[in-house]
mmCIF file of C-alpha atoms and ligand atoms in Angstrom:
data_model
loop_
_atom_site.group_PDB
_atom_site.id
_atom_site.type_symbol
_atom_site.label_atom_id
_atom_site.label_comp_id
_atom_site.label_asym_id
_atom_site.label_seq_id
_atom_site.Cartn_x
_atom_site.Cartn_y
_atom_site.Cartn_z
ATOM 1 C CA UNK A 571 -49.852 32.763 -94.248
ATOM 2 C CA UNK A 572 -50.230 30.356 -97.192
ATOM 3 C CA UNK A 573 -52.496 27.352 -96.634
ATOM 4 C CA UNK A 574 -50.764 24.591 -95.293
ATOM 5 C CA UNK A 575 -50.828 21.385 -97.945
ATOM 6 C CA UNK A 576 -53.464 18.784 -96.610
ATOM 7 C CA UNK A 577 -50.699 16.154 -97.116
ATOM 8 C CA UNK A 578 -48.342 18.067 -94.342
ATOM 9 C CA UNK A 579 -51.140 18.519 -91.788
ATOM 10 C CA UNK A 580 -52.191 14.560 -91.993
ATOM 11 C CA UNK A 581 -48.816 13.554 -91.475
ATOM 12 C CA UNK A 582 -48.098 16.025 -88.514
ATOM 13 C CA UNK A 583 -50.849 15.305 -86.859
ATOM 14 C CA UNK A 584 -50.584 14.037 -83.037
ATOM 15 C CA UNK A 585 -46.581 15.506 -82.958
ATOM 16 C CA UNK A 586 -46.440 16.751 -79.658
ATOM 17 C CA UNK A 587 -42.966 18.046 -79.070
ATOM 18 C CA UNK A 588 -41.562 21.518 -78.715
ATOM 19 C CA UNK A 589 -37.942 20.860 -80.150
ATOM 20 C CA UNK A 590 -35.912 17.930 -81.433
ATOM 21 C CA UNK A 591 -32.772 17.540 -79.029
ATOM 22 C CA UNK A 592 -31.497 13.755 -79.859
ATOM 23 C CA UNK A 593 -33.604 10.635 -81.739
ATOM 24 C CA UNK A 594 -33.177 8.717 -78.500
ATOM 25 C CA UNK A 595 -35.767 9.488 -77.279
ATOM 26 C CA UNK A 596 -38.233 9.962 -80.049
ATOM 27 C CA UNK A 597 -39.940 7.128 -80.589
ATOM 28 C CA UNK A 598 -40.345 5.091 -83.933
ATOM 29 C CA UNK A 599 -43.614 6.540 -84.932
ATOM 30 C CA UNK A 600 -42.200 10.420 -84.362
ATOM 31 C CA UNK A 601 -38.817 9.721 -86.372
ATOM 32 C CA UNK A 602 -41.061 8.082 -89.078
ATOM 33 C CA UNK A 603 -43.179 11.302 -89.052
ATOM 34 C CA UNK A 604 -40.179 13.409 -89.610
ATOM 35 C CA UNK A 605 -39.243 11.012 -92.793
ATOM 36 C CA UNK A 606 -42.041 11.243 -94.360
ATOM 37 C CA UNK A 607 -42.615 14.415 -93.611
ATOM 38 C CA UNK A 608 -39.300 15.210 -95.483
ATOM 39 C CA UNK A 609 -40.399 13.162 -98.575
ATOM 40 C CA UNK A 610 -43.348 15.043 -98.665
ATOM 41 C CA UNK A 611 -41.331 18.480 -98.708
ATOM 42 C CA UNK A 612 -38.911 17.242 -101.352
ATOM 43 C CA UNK A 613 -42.249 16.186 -103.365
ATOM 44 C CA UNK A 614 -43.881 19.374 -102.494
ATOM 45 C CA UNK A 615 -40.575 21.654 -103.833
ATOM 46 C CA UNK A 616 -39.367 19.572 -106.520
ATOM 47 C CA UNK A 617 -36.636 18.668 -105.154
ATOM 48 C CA UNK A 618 -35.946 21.196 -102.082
ATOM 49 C CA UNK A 619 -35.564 23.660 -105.379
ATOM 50 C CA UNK A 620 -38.898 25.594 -104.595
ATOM 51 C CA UNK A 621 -40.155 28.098 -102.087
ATOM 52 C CA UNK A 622 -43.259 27.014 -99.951
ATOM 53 C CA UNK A 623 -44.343 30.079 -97.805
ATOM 54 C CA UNK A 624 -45.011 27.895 -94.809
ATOM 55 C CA UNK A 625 -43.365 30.185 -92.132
ATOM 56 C CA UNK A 626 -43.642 34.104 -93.601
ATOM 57 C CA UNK A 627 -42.109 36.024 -90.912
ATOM 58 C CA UNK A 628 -40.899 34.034 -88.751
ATOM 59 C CA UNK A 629 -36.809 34.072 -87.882
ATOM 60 C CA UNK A 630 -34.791 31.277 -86.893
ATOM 61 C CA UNK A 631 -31.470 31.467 -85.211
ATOM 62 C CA UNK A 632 -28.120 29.492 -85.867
ATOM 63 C CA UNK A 633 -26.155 29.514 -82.938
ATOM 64 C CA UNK A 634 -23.134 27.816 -83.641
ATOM 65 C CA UNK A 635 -20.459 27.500 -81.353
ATOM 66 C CA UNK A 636 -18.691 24.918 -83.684
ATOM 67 C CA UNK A 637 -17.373 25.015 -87.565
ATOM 68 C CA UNK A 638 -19.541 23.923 -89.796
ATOM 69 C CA UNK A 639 -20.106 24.330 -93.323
ATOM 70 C CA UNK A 640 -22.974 21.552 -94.656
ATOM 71 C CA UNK A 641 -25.307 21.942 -91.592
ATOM 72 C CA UNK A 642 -25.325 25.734 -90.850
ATOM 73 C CA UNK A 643 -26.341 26.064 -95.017
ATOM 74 C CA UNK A 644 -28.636 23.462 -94.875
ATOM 75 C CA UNK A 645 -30.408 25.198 -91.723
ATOM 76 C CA UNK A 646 -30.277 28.380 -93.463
ATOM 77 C CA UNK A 647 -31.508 27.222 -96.824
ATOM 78 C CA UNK A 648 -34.427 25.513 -95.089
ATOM 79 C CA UNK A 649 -35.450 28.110 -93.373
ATOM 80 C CA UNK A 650 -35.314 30.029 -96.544
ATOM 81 C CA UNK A 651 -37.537 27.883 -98.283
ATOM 82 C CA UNK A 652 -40.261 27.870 -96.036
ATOM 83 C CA UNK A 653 -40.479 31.942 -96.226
ATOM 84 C CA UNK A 654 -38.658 32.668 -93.373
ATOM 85 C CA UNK A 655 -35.199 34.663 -92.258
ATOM 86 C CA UNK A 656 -32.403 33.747 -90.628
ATOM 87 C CA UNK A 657 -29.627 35.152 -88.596
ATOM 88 C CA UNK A 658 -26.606 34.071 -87.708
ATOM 89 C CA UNK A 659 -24.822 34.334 -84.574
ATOM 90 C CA UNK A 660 -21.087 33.374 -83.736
ATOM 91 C CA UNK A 661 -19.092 33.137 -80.609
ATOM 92 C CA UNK A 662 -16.584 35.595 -81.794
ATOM 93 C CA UNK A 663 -17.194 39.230 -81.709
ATOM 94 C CA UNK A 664 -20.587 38.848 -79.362
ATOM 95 C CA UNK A 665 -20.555 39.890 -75.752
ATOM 96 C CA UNK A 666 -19.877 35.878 -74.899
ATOM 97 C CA UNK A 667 -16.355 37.828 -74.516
ATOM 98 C CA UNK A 668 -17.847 40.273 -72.068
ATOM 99 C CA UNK A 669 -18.576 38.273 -69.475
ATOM 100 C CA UNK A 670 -21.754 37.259 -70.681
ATOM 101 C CA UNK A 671 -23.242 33.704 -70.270
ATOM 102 C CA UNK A 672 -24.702 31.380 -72.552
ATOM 103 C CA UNK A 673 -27.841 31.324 -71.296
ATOM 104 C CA UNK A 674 -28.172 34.973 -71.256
ATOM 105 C CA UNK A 675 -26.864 35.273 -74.595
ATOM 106 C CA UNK A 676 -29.307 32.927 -75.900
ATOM 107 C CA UNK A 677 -32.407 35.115 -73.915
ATOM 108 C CA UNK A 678 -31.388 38.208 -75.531
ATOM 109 C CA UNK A 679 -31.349 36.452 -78.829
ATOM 110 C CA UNK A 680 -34.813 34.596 -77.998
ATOM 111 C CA UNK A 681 -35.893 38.214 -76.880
ATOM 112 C CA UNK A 682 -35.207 39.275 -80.720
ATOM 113 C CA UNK A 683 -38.567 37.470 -81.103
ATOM 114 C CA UNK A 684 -37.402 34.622 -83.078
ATOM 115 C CA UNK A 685 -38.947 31.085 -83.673
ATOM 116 C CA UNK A 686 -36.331 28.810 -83.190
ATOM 117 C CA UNK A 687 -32.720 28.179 -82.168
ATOM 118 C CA UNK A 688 -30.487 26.161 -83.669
ATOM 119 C CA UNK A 689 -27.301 25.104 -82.053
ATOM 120 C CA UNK A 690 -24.309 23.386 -82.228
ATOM 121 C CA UNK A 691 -22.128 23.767 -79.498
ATOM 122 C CA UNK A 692 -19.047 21.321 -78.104
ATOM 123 C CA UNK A 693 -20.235 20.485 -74.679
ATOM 124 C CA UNK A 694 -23.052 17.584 -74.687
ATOM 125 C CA UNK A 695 -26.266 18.503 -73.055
ATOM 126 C CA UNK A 696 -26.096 22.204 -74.576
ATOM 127 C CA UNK A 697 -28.839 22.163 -76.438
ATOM 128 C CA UNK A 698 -30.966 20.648 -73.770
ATOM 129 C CA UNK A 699 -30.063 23.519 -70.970
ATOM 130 C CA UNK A 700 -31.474 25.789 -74.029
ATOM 131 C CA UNK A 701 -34.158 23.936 -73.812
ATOM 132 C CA UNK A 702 -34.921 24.596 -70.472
ATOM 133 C CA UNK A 703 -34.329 28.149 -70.331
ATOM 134 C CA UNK A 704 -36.392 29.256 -73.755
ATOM 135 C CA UNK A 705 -39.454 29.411 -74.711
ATOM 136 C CA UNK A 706 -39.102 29.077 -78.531
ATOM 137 C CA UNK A 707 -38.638 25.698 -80.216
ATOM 138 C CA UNK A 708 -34.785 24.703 -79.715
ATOM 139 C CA UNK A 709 -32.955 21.912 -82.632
ATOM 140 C CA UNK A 710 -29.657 20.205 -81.725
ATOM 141 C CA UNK A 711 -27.237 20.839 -84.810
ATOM 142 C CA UNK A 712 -24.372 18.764 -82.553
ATOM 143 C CA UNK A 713 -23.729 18.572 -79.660
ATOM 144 C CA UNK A 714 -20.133 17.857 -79.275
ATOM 145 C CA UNK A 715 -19.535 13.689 -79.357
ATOM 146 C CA UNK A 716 -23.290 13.595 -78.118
ATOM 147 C CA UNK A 717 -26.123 13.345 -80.439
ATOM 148 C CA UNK A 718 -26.524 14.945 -84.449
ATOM 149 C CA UNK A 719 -30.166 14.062 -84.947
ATOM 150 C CA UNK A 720 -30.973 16.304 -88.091
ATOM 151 C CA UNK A 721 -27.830 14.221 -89.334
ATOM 152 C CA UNK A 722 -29.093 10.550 -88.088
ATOM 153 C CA UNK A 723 -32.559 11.531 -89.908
ATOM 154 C CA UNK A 724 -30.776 13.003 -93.132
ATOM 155 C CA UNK A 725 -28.750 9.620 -93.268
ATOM 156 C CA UNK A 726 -32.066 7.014 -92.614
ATOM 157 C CA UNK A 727 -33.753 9.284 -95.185
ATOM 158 C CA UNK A 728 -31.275 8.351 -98.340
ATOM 159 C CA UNK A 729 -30.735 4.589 -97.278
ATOM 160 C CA UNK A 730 -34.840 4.398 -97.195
ATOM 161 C CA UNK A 731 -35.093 6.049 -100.565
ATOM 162 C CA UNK A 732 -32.300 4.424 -102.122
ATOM 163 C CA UNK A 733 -32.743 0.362 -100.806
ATOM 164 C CA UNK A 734 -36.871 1.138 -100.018
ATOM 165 C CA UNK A 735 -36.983 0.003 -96.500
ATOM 166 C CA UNK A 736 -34.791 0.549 -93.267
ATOM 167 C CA UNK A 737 -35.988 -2.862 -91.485
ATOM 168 C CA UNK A 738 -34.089 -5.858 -91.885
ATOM 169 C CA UNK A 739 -30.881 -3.783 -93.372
ATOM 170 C CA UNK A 740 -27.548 -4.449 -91.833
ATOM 171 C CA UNK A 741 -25.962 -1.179 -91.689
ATOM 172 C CA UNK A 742 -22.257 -0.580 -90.766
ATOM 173 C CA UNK A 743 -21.141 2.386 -88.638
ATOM 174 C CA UNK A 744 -17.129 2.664 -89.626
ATOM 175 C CA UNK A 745 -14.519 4.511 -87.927
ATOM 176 C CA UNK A 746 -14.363 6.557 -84.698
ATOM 177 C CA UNK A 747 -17.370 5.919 -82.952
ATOM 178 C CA UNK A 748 -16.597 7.075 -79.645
ATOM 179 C CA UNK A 749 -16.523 10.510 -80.625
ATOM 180 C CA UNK A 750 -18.970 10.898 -83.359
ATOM 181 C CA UNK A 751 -22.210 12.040 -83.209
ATOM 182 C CA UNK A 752 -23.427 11.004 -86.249
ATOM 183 C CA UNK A 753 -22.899 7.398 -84.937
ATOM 184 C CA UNK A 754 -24.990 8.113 -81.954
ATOM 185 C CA UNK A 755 -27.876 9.255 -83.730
ATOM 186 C CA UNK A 756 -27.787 6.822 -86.619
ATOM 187 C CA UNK A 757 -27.573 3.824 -84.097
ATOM 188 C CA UNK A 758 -30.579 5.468 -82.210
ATOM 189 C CA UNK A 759 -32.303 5.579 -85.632
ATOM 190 C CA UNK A 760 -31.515 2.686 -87.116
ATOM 191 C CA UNK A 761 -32.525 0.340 -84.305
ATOM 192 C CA UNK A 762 -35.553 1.875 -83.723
ATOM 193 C CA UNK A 763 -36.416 1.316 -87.308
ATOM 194 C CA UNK A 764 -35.485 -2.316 -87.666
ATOM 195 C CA UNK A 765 -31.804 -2.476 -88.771
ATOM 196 C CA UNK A 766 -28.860 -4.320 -87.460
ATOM 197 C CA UNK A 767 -26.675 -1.852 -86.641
ATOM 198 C CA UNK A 768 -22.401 -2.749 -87.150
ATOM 199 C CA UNK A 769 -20.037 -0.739 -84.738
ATOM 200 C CA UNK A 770 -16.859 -1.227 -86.823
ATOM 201 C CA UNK A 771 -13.738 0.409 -86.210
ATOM 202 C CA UNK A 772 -10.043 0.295 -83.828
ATOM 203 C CA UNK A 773 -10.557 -0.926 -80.574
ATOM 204 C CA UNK A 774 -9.359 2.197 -79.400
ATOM 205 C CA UNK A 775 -12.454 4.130 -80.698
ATOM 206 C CA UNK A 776 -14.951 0.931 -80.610
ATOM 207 C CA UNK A 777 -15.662 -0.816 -77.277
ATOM 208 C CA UNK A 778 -17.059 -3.961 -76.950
ATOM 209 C CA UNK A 779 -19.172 -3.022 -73.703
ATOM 210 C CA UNK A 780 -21.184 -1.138 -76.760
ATOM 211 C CA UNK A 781 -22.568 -4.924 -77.265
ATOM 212 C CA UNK A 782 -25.329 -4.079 -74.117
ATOM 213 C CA UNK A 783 -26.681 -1.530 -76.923
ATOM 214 C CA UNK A 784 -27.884 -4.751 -78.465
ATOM 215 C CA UNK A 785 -25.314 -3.719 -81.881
ATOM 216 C CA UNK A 786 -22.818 -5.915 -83.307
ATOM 217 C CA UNK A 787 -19.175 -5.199 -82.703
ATOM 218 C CA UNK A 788 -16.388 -5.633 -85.153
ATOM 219 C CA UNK A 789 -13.241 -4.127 -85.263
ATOM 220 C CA UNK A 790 -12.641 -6.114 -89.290
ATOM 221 C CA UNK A 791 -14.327 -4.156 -91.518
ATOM 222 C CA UNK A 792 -13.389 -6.846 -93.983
ATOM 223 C CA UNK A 793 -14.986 -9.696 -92.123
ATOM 224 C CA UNK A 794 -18.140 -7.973 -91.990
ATOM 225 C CA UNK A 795 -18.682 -6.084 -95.421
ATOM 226 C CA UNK A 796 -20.028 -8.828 -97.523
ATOM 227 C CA UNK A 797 -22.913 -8.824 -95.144
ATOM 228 C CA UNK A 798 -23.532 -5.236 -95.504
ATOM 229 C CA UNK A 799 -25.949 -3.256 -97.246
ATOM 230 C CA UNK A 800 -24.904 0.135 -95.895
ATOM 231 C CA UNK A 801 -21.598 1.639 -95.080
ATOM 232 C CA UNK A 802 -21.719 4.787 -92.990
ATOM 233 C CA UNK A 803 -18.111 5.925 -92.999
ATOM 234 C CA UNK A 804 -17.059 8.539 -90.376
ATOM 235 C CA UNK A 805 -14.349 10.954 -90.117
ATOM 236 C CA UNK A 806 -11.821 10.328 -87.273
ATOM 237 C CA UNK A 807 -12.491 13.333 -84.945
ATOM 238 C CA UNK A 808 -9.160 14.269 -83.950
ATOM 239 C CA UNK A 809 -10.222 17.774 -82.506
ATOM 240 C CA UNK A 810 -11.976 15.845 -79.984
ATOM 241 C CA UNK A 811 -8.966 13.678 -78.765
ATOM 242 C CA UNK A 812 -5.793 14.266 -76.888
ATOM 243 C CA UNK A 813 -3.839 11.402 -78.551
ATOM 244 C CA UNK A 814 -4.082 9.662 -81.574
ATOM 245 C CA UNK A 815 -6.250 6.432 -81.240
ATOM 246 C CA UNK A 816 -3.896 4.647 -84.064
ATOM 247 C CA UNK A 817 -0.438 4.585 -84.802
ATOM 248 C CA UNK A 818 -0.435 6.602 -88.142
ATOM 249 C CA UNK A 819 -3.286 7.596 -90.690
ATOM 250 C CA UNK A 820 -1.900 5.412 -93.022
ATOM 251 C CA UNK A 821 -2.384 2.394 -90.587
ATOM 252 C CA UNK A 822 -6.030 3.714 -90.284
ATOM 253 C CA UNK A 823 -6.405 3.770 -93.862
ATOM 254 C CA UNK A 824 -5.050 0.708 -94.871
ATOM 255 C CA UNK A 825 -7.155 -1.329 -92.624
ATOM 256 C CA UNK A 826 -10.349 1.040 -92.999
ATOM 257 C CA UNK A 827 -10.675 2.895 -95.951
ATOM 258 C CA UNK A 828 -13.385 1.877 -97.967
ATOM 259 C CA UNK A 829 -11.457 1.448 -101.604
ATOM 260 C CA UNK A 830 -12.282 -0.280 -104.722
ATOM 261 C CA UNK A 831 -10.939 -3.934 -103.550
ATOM 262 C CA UNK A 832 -13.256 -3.503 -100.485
ATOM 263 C CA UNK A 833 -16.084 -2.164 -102.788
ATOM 264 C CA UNK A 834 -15.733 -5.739 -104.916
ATOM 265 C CA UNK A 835 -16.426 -7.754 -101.927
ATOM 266 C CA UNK A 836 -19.561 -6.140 -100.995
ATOM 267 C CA UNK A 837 -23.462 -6.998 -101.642
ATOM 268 C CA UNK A 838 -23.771 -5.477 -105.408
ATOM 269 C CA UNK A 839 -26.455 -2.989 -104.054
ATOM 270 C CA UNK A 840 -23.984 -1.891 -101.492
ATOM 271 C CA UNK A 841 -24.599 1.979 -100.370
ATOM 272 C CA UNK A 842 -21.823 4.305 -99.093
ATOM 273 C CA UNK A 843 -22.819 7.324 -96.900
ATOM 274 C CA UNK A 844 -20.484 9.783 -95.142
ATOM 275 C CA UNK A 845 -21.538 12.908 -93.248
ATOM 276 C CA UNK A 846 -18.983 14.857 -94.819
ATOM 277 C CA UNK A 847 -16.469 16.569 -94.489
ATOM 278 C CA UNK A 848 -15.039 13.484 -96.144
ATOM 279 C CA UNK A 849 -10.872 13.296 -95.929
ATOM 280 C CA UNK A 850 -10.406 11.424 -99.281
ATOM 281 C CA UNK A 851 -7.920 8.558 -98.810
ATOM 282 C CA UNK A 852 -8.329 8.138 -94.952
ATOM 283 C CA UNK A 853 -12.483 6.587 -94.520
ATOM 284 C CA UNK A 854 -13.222 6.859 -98.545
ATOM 285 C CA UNK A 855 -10.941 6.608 -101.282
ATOM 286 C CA UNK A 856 -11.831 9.109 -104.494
ATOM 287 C CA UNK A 857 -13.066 6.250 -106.860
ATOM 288 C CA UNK A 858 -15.500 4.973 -104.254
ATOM 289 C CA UNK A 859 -16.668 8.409 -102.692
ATOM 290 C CA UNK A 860 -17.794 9.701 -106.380
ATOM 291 C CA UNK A 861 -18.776 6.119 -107.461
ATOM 292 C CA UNK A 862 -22.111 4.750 -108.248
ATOM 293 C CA UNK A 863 -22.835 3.442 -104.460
ATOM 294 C CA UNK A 864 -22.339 6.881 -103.151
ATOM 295 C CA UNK A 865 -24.691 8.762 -101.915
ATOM 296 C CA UNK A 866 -22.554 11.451 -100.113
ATOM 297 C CA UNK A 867 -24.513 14.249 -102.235
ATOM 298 C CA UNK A 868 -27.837 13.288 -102.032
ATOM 299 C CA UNK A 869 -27.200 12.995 -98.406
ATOM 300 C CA UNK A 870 -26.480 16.776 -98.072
ATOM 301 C CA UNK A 871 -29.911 17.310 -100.002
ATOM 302 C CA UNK A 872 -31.589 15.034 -98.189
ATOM 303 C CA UNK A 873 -30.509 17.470 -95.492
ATOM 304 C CA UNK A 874 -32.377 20.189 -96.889
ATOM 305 C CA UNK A 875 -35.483 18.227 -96.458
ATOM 306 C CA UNK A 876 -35.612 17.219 -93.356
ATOM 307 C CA UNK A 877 -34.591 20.356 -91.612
ATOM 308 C CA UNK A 878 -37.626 21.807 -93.265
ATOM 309 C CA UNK A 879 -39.121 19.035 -91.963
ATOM 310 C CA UNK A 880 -37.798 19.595 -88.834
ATOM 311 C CA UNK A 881 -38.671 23.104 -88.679
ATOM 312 C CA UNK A 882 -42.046 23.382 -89.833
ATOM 313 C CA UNK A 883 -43.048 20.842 -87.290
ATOM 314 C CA UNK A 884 -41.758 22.628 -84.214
ATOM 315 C CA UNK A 885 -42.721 26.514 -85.263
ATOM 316 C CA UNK A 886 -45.186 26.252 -87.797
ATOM 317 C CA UNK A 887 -47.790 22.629 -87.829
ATOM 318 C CA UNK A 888 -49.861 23.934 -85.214
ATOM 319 C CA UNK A 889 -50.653 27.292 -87.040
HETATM 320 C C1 NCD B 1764 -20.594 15.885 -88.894
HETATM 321 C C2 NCD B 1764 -20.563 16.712 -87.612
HETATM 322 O O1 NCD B 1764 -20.240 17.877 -87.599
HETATM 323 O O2 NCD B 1764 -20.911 16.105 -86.625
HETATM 324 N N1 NCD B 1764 -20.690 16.640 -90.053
HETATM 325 C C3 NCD B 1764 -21.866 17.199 -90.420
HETATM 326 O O3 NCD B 1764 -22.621 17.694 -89.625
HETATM 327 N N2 NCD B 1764 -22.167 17.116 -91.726
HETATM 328 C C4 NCD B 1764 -19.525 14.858 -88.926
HETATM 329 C C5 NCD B 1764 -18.087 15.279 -88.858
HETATM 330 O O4 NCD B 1764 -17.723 16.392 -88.532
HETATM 331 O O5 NCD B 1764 -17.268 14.407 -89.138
#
């Protein structure tokens, strides 16, 4: 096994945890040590461009029970770049058909010998039973409405590198709240960090009983974007809802999308962020999701880092 840079072993040091399930319950210092940790690997490969043979032989799983096209990649390619393989397992064509259960289907993969799980799945709490029931380090990729954390971490990363600090930032959550993920684990995140975290959105998708998680609410996105120095637009999740929350898309749009006139009213350092997929013309019109304040790509390499991140800590720090 390659040497582990001295850089990487100082800021690992004192991580204690086995996987990384949700950022609620990290604490500040842990999700800090996964940032910089993910700085340092971006340093360390030029850009996530380079191999680092961190974790030779070693195989990590994605288990996803849930499209996914940025995430399941980025896992992959992260694994990848710290020497190790990966396999990928979906629901149809295994035994989950059979009979088998999910638990059992995760042993026999866990049996394969590998060092981690990943796994996105649509029931919350899935990746914790996994937790419970393997031995191997498990990593929430989603867990259905529940918690995204790789995503939340991906998302703090390119507001910290792009405005230089977290603390003190007003950042705006837009769009359908209730069901996203990517909310939870940014407003986890975020507060933990310093920021004044925005709810903004429909009532429908936005409650105001969220106010007890000491956020703002706001269902005007135009009242509040002139104090805003980060937009975090997300996609209405209509696969997890039995009726539309809003009369039409349009209506959605018209009141939500973030679009050039909205653009000219915000701070002139104003960042946009979306988790992607993005549905041009419904959260992000074209102009402003491949304008200068977006950083919807260097999110998704941002991704790249922190999963190493991610990864290395929970199978390989301690070797
Ligand atoms: C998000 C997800 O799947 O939770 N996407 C992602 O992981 N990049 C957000 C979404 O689907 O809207």
């Amino acid at each position: 096994m390659a040497e582990i840079p001295e850089e990487l072993r100082n800021i690992a040091r004192g991580w204690q945890r086995s996987h990384l399930l949700d950022l609620e319950s990290l604490s500040r210092e842990e999700i800090l040590q996964l940032l910089d940790l993910a700085d340092t690997f971006k340093q360390l490969t030029d850009n996530c461009t380079r191999k680092l043979n961190l974790l030779p032989g070693s195989t990590c799983a994605n288990l996803f029970f849930e499209n996914s096209t940025r995430t399941r990649t980025s896992f992959s390619l992260a694994a990848r770049r710290l020497g190790a393989d990966t396999i990928d397992f979906s629901r149809s064509g295994s035994s989950l058909s059979k009979g088998e259960s999910f638990i059992d289907t995760a042993k026999n993969i866990e049996a394969m010998k590998v060092a981690a799980v990943i796994v996105r799945h649509g029931t919350p709490g899935t990746p914790q039973l996994l937790a419970q029931n393997l031995r191997c380090p498990v990593i929430n990729a989603g867990d259905g409405p529940h918690e995204h954390p790789t995503q939340g971490l991906l998302d703090i990363l390119t507001i910290r590198e792009r405005l230089g600090r977290i603390e003190g930032l007003t950042v705006a959550l837009v769009g359908d709240i209730a069901h996203s993920r990517t909310a939870r684990s940014n407003l986890w995140g975020l507060k933990k960090l310093g920021a004044h975290v925005i709810l903004c959105g429909p009532a429908t998708l936005v409650s105001p009983r969220w106010r007890e998680l000491d956020v703002e609410i706001s269902h005007n996105l135009d009242e509040v974007i002139p104090r805003c120095d980060v937009l975090n637009l997300l996609r209405i999740q209509f696969e997890r809802q039995e009726q539309p929350p809003f009369p039409s898309v349009r209506e959605y749009a018209l009141l939500y999308a973030m679009n050039k006139e909205r653009l000219a009213r915000a701070k002139e350092e104003i960042l946009v962020l979306a988790p992607g997929p993005i549905n041009r013309g419904v959260e992000v019109t074209p102009d402003v999701a491949d304008g200068d304040h977006s950083a919807i790509l260097n999110q998704v390499t941002n991704g790249l880092a922190v999963r190493m991140a991610a990864l290395w800590l929970l199978c390989g720090h301690a070797a």
